[in-house]
Amino acid sequence: MISARAAVLLLLAVPAGLACGDEDGTADRFRDGYNQAIERLNEVNSSIQESGEALAAAPGDEIGREFDRIAETAARTRAELAELEPPEQAQEEFDELLAAVQEGIKDIRAAADAARTENQNRFNEAAERLSESGEDIAAAEQELKDAVESD
């Protein structure tokens, strides 16, 4: 059995949602689509937090399955986000967020694979990369919020 406590709690910095507005409604439509797309990630995050202790004590293959489920949810969410049209002034930041989420998905899958190996060192390394991805996602989302809210 591997110790997954830290990784379970740091899986992915789930975007919190955007709050913005503009005169022609472009930013509002983007915000609404964005918030709708990330709702599944928020639900997964809540589920992880509720079952964190139990999952942390689970066998590696069970942890791996949970990480796979999270990766699939994140991939679907990223696909939904990619279909949105951000306000013109936020396109670069939006692209950076999509890239950060893609990297996070890759790191979640690496953590799933590492958990299944029952190799604690490999899992710790994957969890560290995942934590860094979470920080990158949070930073990219903040930059997107700032760009969307600027006029």
PDB file of C-alpha atoms in Angstrom:
ATOM      1  CA  MET A   1       0.000   0.000   0.000  1.00  0.00           C
ATOM      2  CA  ILE A   2       1.255   3.479  -0.787  1.00  0.00           C
ATOM      3  CA  SER A   3       0.627   6.638   1.152  1.00  0.00           C
ATOM      4  CA  ALA A   4      -1.467   8.883  -1.044  1.00  0.00           C
ATOM      5  CA  ARG A   5      -2.688  11.418   1.494  1.00  0.00           C
ATOM      6  CA  ALA A   6      -0.882  14.484   0.098  1.00  0.00           C
ATOM      7  CA  ALA A   7      -1.676  13.693  -3.513  1.00  0.00           C
ATOM      8  CA  VAL A   8      -5.313  13.019  -2.767  1.00  0.00           C
ATOM      9  CA  LEU A   9      -5.636  16.454  -1.219  1.00  0.00           C
ATOM     10  CA  LEU A  10      -3.595  18.211  -3.928  1.00  0.00           C
ATOM     11  CA  LEU A  11      -4.958  16.491  -7.007  1.00  0.00           C
ATOM     12  CA  LEU A  12      -5.828  19.455  -9.097  1.00  0.00           C
ATOM     13  CA  ALA A  13      -6.378  23.075  -8.283  1.00  0.00           C
ATOM     14  CA  VAL A  14      -9.954  23.177  -9.381  1.00  0.00           C
ATOM     15  CA  PRO A  15     -10.755  26.460 -11.043  1.00  0.00           C
ATOM     16  CA  ALA A  16     -13.098  28.477  -8.887  1.00  0.00           C
ATOM     17  CA  GLY A  17     -15.092  30.191 -11.592  1.00  0.00           C
ATOM     18  CA  LEU A  18     -15.068  33.571 -13.211  1.00  0.00           C
ATOM     19  CA  ALA A  19     -16.928  36.696 -12.254  1.00  0.00           C
ATOM     20  CA  CYS A  20     -16.990  39.291 -14.979  1.00  0.00           C
ATOM     21  CA  GLY A  21     -19.204  41.495 -17.047  1.00  0.00           C
ATOM     22  CA  ASP A  22     -19.055  43.737 -20.090  1.00  0.00           C
ATOM     23  CA  GLU A  23     -21.266  45.917 -22.221  1.00  0.00           C
ATOM     24  CA  ASP A  24     -21.885  43.565 -25.152  1.00  0.00           C
ATOM     25  CA  GLY A  25     -22.257  40.395 -23.084  1.00  0.00           C
ATOM     26  CA  THR A  26     -19.258  38.531 -24.555  1.00  0.00           C
ATOM     27  CA  ALA A  27     -17.528  38.199 -21.198  1.00  0.00           C
ATOM     28  CA  ASP A  28     -20.785  37.218 -19.514  1.00  0.00           C
ATOM     29  CA  ARG A  29     -21.393  34.424 -22.050  1.00  0.00           C
ATOM     30  CA  PHE A  30     -17.814  33.249 -21.619  1.00  0.00           C
ATOM     31  CA  ARG A  31     -18.128  33.347 -17.831  1.00  0.00           C
ATOM     32  CA  ASP A  32     -21.353  31.362 -17.890  1.00  0.00           C
ATOM     33  CA  GLY A  33     -19.884  28.701 -20.191  1.00  0.00           C
ATOM     34  CA  TYR A  34     -16.685  28.565 -18.164  1.00  0.00           C
ATOM     35  CA  ASN A  35     -18.477  28.160 -14.844  1.00  0.00           C
ATOM     36  CA  GLN A  36     -20.753  25.480 -16.298  1.00  0.00           C
ATOM     37  CA  ALA A  37     -17.780  23.551 -17.700  1.00  0.00           C
ATOM     38  CA  ILE A  38     -15.854  23.512 -14.433  1.00  0.00           C
ATOM     39  CA  GLU A  39     -18.812  22.441 -12.289  1.00  0.00           C
ATOM     40  CA  ARG A  40     -17.901  18.742 -12.756  1.00  0.00           C
ATOM     41  CA  LEU A  41     -14.374  19.405 -11.512  1.00  0.00           C
ATOM     42  CA  ASN A  42     -15.801  21.143  -8.460  1.00  0.00           C
ATOM     43  CA  GLU A  43     -17.977  18.087  -7.783  1.00  0.00           C
ATOM     44  CA  VAL A  44     -14.996  15.739  -8.148  1.00  0.00           C
ATOM     45  CA  ASN A  45     -12.931  17.928  -5.835  1.00  0.00           C
ATOM     46  CA  SER A  46     -15.676  17.856  -3.193  1.00  0.00           C
ATOM     47  CA  SER A  47     -15.925  14.086  -3.508  1.00  0.00           C
ATOM     48  CA  ILE A  48     -12.161  13.713  -3.076  1.00  0.00           C
ATOM     49  CA  GLN A  49     -12.142  15.917  -0.013  1.00  0.00           C
ATOM     50  CA  GLU A  50     -14.980  13.909   1.531  1.00  0.00           C
ATOM     51  CA  SER A  51     -13.294  10.557   0.877  1.00  0.00           C
ATOM     52  CA  GLY A  52      -9.691  11.735   1.291  1.00  0.00           C
ATOM     53  CA  GLU A  53      -8.815   9.672   4.364  1.00  0.00           C
ATOM     54  CA  ALA A  54     -10.361   6.474   2.998  1.00  0.00           C
ATOM     55  CA  LEU A  55      -8.716   6.905  -0.397  1.00  0.00           C
ATOM     56  CA  ALA A  56      -5.353   7.683   1.189  1.00  0.00           C
ATOM     57  CA  ALA A  57      -5.445   4.285   2.899  1.00  0.00           C
ATOM     58  CA  ALA A  58      -6.685   2.402  -0.186  1.00  0.00           C
ATOM     59  CA  PRO A  59      -4.605  -0.058  -2.227  1.00  0.00           C
ATOM     60  CA  GLY A  60      -2.621   1.408  -5.122  1.00  0.00           C
ATOM     61  CA  ASP A  61      -4.866   0.061  -7.855  1.00  0.00           C
ATOM     62  CA  GLU A  62      -7.934   1.624  -6.200  1.00  0.00           C
ATOM     63  CA  ILE A  63      -6.118   4.958  -5.931  1.00  0.00           C
ATOM     64  CA  GLY A  64      -5.108   4.582  -9.572  1.00  0.00           C
ATOM     65  CA  ARG A  65      -8.731   4.041 -10.629  1.00  0.00           C
ATOM     66  CA  GLU A  66      -9.827   7.153  -8.729  1.00  0.00           C
ATOM     67  CA  PHE A  67      -7.067   9.219 -10.344  1.00  0.00           C
ATOM     68  CA  ASP A  68      -8.110   7.857 -13.762  1.00  0.00           C
ATOM     69  CA  ARG A  69     -11.693   8.963 -13.070  1.00  0.00           C
ATOM     70  CA  ILE A  70     -10.463  12.418 -12.131  1.00  0.00           C
ATOM     71  CA  ALA A  71      -8.281  12.608 -15.245  1.00  0.00           C
ATOM     72  CA  GLU A  72     -11.234  11.700 -17.456  1.00  0.00           C
ATOM     73  CA  THR A  73     -13.399  14.349 -15.788  1.00  0.00           C
ATOM     74  CA  ALA A  74     -10.640  16.923 -16.214  1.00  0.00           C
ATOM     75  CA  ALA A  75     -10.193  15.946 -19.875  1.00  0.00           C
ATOM     76  CA  ARG A  76     -13.925  16.334 -20.561  1.00  0.00           C
ATOM     77  CA  THR A  77     -13.897  19.675 -18.791  1.00  0.00           C
ATOM     78  CA  ARG A  78     -10.890  20.850 -20.790  1.00  0.00           C
ATOM     79  CA  ALA A  79     -12.647  19.843 -24.018  1.00  0.00           C
ATOM     80  CA  GLU A  80     -15.712  21.858 -22.999  1.00  0.00           C
ATOM     81  CA  LEU A  81     -13.547  24.833 -22.104  1.00  0.00           C
ATOM     82  CA  ALA A  82     -11.725  24.643 -25.441  1.00  0.00           C
ATOM     83  CA  GLU A  83     -15.046  25.174 -27.234  1.00  0.00           C
ATOM     84  CA  LEU A  84     -15.601  28.535 -25.522  1.00  0.00           C
ATOM     85  CA  GLU A  85     -14.831  31.896 -27.093  1.00  0.00           C
ATOM     86  CA  PRO A  86     -13.065  34.084 -24.535  1.00  0.00           C
ATOM     87  CA  PRO A  87     -13.156  37.857 -24.803  1.00  0.00           C
ATOM     88  CA  GLU A  88     -10.495  39.045 -27.241  1.00  0.00           C
ATOM     89  CA  GLN A  89      -8.343  40.597 -24.510  1.00  0.00           C
ATOM     90  CA  ALA A  90      -8.203  37.225 -22.673  1.00  0.00           C
ATOM     91  CA  GLN A  91      -7.377  34.815 -25.527  1.00  0.00           C
ATOM     92  CA  GLU A  92      -3.702  34.376 -24.611  1.00  0.00           C
ATOM     93  CA  GLU A  93      -4.474  33.768 -20.932  1.00  0.00           C
ATOM     94  CA  PHE A  94      -7.240  31.340 -21.858  1.00  0.00           C
ATOM     95  CA  ASP A  95      -4.829  29.388 -24.077  1.00  0.00           C
ATOM     96  CA  GLU A  96      -2.343  29.292 -21.192  1.00  0.00           C
ATOM     97  CA  LEU A  97      -5.032  27.931 -18.874  1.00  0.00           C
ATOM     98  CA  LEU A  98      -5.955  25.217 -21.377  1.00  0.00           C
ATOM     99  CA  ALA A  99      -2.284  24.236 -21.639  1.00  0.00           C
ATOM    100  CA  ALA A 100      -1.922  24.158 -17.845  1.00  0.00           C
ATOM    101  CA  VAL A 101      -5.024  21.961 -17.490  1.00  0.00           C
ATOM    102  CA  GLN A 102      -3.655  19.609 -20.177  1.00  0.00           C
ATOM    103  CA  GLU A 103      -0.406  19.301 -18.241  1.00  0.00           C
ATOM    104  CA  GLY A 104      -2.394  18.663 -15.058  1.00  0.00           C
ATOM    105  CA  ILE A 105      -4.294  15.854 -16.781  1.00  0.00           C
ATOM    106  CA  LYS A 106      -1.004  14.295 -17.852  1.00  0.00           C
ATOM    107  CA  ASP A 107       0.250  14.516 -14.265  1.00  0.00           C
ATOM    108  CA  ILE A 108      -2.950  13.000 -12.848  1.00  0.00           C
ATOM    109  CA  ARG A 109      -2.533  10.043 -15.203  1.00  0.00           C
ATOM    110  CA  ALA A 110       1.123   9.699 -14.186  1.00  0.00           C
ATOM    111  CA  ALA A 111       0.042   9.650 -10.534  1.00  0.00           C
ATOM    112  CA  ALA A 112      -2.542   6.961 -11.352  1.00  0.00           C
ATOM    113  CA  ASP A 113       0.120   4.831 -13.014  1.00  0.00           C
ATOM    114  CA  ALA A 114       2.540   5.378 -10.138  1.00  0.00           C
ATOM    115  CA  ALA A 115      -0.112   4.435  -7.570  1.00  0.00           C
ATOM    116  CA  ARG A 116      -0.720   1.137  -9.333  1.00  0.00           C
ATOM    117  CA  THR A 117       2.985   0.253  -9.136  1.00  0.00           C
ATOM    118  CA  GLU A 118       2.882   0.507  -5.330  1.00  0.00           C
ATOM    119  CA  ASN A 119       6.260   2.278  -5.576  1.00  0.00           C
ATOM    120  CA  GLN A 120       6.166   5.006  -2.945  1.00  0.00           C
ATOM    121  CA  ASN A 121       9.096   6.987  -4.376  1.00  0.00           C
ATOM    122  CA  ARG A 122       7.631   7.007  -7.876  1.00  0.00           C
ATOM    123  CA  PHE A 123       4.251   7.989  -6.477  1.00  0.00           C
ATOM    124  CA  ASN A 124       5.754  10.797  -4.379  1.00  0.00           C
ATOM    125  CA  GLU A 125       7.493  12.197  -7.467  1.00  0.00           C
ATOM    126  CA  ALA A 126       4.249  12.030  -9.466  1.00  0.00           C
ATOM    127  CA  ALA A 127       2.346  13.678  -6.609  1.00  0.00           C
ATOM    128  CA  GLU A 128       4.904  16.492  -6.489  1.00  0.00           C
ATOM    129  CA  ARG A 129       4.533  17.112 -10.244  1.00  0.00           C
ATOM    130  CA  LEU A 130       0.770  17.048  -9.789  1.00  0.00           C
ATOM    131  CA  SER A 131       0.983  19.599  -6.994  1.00  0.00           C
ATOM    132  CA  GLU A 132       3.099  21.862  -9.221  1.00  0.00           C
ATOM    133  CA  SER A 133       0.552  21.479 -12.024  1.00  0.00           C
ATOM    134  CA  GLY A 134      -2.185  22.493  -9.619  1.00  0.00           C
ATOM    135  CA  GLU A 135      -0.275  25.646  -8.752  1.00  0.00           C
ATOM    136  CA  ASP A 136       0.229  26.391 -12.465  1.00  0.00           C
ATOM    137  CA  ILE A 137      -3.490  25.956 -13.117  1.00  0.00           C
ATOM    138  CA  ALA A 138      -4.378  28.285 -10.247  1.00  0.00           C
ATOM    139  CA  ALA A 139      -1.947  30.933 -11.526  1.00  0.00           C
ATOM    140  CA  ALA A 140      -3.235  30.614 -15.101  1.00  0.00           C
ATOM    141  CA  GLU A 141      -6.817  30.931 -13.917  1.00  0.00           C
ATOM    142  CA  GLN A 142      -5.994  34.069 -11.950  1.00  0.00           C
ATOM    143  CA  GLU A 143      -4.348  35.583 -15.026  1.00  0.00           C
ATOM    144  CA  LEU A 144      -7.448  34.691 -17.062  1.00  0.00           C
ATOM    145  CA  LYS A 145      -9.731  36.306 -14.483  1.00  0.00           C
ATOM    146  CA  ASP A 146      -7.608  39.447 -14.521  1.00  0.00           C
ATOM    147  CA  ALA A 147      -7.664  39.592 -18.324  1.00  0.00           C
ATOM    148  CA  VAL A 148     -11.420  39.006 -18.556  1.00  0.00           C
ATOM    149  CA  GLU A 149     -12.152  41.658 -15.956  1.00  0.00           C
ATOM    150  CA  SER A 150      -9.899  44.256 -17.602  1.00  0.00           C
ATOM    151  CA  ASP A 151     -11.356  46.538 -20.205  1.00  0.00           C
TER     152      ASP A 151
END
